[in-house]
Short mmCIF file of C-alpha atoms in Angstrom, two decimals:
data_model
loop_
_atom_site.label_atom_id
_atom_site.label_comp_id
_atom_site.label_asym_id
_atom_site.label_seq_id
_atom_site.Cartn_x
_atom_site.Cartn_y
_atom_site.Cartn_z
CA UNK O 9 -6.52 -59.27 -22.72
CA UNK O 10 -5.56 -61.15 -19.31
CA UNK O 11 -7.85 -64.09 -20.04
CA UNK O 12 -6.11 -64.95 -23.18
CA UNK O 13 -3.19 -66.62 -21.47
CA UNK O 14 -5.14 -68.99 -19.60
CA UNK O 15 -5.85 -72.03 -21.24
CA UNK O 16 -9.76 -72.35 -20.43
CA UNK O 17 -9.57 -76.73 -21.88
CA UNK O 18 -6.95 -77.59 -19.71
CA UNK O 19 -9.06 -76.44 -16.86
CA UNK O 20 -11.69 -77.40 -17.97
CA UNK O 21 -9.82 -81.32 -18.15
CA UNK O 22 -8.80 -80.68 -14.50
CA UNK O 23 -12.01 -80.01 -13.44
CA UNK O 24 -13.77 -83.00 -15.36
CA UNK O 25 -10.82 -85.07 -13.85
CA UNK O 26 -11.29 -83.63 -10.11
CA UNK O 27 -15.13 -85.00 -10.44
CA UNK O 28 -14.41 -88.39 -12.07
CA UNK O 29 -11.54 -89.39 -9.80
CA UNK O 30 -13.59 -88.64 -6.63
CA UNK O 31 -16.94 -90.35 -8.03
CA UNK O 32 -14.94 -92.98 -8.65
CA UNK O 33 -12.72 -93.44 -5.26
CA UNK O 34 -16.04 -93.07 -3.43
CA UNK O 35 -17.69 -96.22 -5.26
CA UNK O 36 -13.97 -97.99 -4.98
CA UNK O 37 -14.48 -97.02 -1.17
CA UNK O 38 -18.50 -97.89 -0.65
CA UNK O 39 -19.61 -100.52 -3.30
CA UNK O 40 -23.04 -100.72 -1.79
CA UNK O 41 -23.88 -96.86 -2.16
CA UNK O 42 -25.72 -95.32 -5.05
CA UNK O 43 -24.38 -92.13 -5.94
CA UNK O 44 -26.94 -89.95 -7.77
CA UNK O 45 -24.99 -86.99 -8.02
CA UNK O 46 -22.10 -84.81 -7.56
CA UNK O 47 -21.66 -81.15 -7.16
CA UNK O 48 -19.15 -78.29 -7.58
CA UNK O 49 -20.81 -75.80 -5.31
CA UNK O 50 -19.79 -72.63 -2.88
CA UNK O 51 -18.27 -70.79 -5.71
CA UNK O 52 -16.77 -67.57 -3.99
CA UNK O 53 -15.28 -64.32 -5.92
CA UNK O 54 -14.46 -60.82 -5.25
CA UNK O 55 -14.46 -58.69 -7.94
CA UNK O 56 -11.07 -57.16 -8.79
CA UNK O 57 -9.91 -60.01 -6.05
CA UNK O 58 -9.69 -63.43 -5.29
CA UNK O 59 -11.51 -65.94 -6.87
CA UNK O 60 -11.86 -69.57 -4.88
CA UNK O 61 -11.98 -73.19 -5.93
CA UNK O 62 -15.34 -74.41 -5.19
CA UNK O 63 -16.34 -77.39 -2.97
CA UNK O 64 -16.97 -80.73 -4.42
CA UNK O 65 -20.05 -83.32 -2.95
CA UNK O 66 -20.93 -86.55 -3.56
CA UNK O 67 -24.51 -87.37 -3.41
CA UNK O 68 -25.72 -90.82 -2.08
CA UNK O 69 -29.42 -92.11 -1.16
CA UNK O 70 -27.80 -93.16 2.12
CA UNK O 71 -25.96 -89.43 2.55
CA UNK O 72 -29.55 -87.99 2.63
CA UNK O 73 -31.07 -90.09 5.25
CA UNK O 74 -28.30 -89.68 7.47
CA UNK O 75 -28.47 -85.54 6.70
CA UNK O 76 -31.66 -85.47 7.40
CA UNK O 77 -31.93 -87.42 10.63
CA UNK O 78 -32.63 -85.39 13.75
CA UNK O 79 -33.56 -82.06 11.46
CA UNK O 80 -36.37 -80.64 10.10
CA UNK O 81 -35.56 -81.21 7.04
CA UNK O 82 -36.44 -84.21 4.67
CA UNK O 83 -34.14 -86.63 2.13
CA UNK O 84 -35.60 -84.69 -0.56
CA UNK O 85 -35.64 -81.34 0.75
CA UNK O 86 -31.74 -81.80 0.34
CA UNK O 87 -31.34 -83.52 -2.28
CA UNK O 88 -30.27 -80.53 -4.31
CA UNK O 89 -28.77 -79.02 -1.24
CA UNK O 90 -24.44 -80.60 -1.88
CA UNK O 91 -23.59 -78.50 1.16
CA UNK O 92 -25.58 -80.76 3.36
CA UNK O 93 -24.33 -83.69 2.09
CA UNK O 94 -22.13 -85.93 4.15
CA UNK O 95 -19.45 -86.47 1.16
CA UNK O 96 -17.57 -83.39 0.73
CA UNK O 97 -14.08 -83.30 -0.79
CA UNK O 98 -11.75 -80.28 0.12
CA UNK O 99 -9.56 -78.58 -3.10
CA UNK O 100 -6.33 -80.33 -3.72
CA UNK O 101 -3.27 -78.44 -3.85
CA UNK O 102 -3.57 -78.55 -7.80
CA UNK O 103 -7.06 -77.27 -7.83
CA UNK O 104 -5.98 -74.06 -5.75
CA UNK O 105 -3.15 -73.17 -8.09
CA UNK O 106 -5.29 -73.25 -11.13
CA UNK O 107 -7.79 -70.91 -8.73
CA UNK O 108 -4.82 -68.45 -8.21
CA UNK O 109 -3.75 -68.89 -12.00
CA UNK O 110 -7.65 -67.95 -13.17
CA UNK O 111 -6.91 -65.26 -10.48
CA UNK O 112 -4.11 -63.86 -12.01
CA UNK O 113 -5.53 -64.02 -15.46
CA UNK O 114 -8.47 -61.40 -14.39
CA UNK O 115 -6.03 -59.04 -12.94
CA UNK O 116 -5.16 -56.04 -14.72
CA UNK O 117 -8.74 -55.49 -16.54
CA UNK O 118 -10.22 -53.70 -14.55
CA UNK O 119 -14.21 -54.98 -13.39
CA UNK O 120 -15.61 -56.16 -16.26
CA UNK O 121 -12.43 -57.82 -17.71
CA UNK O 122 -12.22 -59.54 -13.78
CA UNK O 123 -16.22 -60.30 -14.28
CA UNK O 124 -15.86 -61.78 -17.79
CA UNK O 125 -12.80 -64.07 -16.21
CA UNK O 126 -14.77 -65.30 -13.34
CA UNK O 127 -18.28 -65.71 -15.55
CA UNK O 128 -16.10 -68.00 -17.56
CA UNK O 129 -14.37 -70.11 -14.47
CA UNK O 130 -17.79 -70.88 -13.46
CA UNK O 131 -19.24 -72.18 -16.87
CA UNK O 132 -16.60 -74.13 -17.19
CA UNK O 133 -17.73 -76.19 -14.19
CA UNK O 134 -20.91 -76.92 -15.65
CA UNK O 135 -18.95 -77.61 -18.98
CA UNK O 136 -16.84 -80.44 -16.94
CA UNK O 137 -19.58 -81.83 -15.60
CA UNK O 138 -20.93 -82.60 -18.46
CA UNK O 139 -18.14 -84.67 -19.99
CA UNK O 140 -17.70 -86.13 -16.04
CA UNK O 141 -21.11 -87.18 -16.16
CA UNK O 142 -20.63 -89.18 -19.83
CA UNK O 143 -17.25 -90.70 -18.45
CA UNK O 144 -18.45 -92.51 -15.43
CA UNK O 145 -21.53 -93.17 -16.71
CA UNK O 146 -20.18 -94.88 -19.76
CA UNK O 147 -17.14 -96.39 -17.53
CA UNK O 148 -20.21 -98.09 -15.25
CA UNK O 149 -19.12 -96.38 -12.45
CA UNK O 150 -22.82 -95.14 -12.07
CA UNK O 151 -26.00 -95.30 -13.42
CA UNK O 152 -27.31 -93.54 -16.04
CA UNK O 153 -29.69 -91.65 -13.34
CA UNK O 154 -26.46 -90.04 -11.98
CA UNK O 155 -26.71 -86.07 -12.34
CA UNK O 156 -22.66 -83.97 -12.75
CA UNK O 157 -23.77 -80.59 -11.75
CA UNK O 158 -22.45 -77.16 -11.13
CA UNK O 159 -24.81 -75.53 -8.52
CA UNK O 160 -24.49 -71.58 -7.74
CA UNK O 161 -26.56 -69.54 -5.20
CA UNK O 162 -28.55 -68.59 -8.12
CA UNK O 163 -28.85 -71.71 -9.48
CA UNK O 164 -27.51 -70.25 -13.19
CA UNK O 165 -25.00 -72.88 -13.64
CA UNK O 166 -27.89 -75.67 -12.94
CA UNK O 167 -29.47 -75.65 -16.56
CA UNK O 168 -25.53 -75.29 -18.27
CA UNK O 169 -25.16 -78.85 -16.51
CA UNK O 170 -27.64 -80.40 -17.87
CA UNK O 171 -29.14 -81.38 -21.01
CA UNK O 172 -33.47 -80.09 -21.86
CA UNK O 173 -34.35 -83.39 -20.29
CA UNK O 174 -32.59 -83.83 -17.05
CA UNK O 175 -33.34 -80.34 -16.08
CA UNK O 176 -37.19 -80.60 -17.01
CA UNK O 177 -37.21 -83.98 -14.52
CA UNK O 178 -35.11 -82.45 -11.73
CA UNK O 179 -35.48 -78.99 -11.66
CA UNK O 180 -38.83 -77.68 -13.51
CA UNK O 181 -38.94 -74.64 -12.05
CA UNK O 182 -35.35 -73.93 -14.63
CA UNK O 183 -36.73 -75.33 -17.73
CA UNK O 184 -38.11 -72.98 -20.37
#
């Protein structure tokens, strides 16, 4: 099995890393700002080809006033929307190679094996935001009203970021 060479925790420690050390350079940078969230989002794959790293945001109060100013388009309406935010954080040059290496690791299965692969490389965002979440939270680098999500088009990965209780509050329309 091609997956079985990749090891899934040492991703899933890069990830969790990637979030934590850009949460926390952004409140290094701007002390004044509350951050309220942060977002792996624009997850892109082709089955049986590439598979992307996705885009980090940072979420701040101030972010959303400024993204909404001169649109249509309200703090709140995009609040859950981390493409519109003004903090986004490009892959490094680590974060593409373990994208090629999860690449590599669905090659050779044919569809489903390269499905299976990429199902797991996006759980394991919301898996890493988790534990980013419960690091800078308990590190006071924010509150405990920050959110770590993983956000896909579908919104799947939403309620696998969460726990019953922050996805009932923020996002009702998930919840059971």
């Amino acid at each position: 099995m091609p997956s079985a060479s990749l090891d899934w925790l040492a991703l899933e420690t890069h990830i969790c890393g990637r979030m934590v050390d850009e949460v926390r350079t952004y409140r290094q940078r701007h002390p004044e700002q509350h951050v309220y969230a942060a977002a792996f989002h624009v997850f892109y794959g082709e089955t049986g080809g590439v598979i992307y790293w996705p885009a980090l945001s940072v979420g701040t109060e101030a972010g959303l006033i400024e993204a909404s100013a001169g649109s249509s388009f309200s703090p709140d309406d995009l609040r859950w929307s981390p493409a519109d935010w003004p903090v986004m954080v490009d892959p490094s040059a680590d974060d593409e190679a373990w994208a090629a290496r999860v690449q590599q690791a669905a090659v050779g299965g044919g569809d489903e094996e390269w499905e299976a692969v990429c199902d797991r490389f996006l759980r394991t965002f919301a898996l890493a935001a988790k534990d980013a979440r419960r690091m800078l939270i308990s590190s006071d680098v924010v509150d405990e009203t920050f959110l770590a999500l993983a956000i896909d088009e579908e919104w799947q990965l939403i309620p696998l970021s969460l726990t019953p209780e922050q996805l009932h509050a923020h996002f009702p329309e998930l919840a059971p």
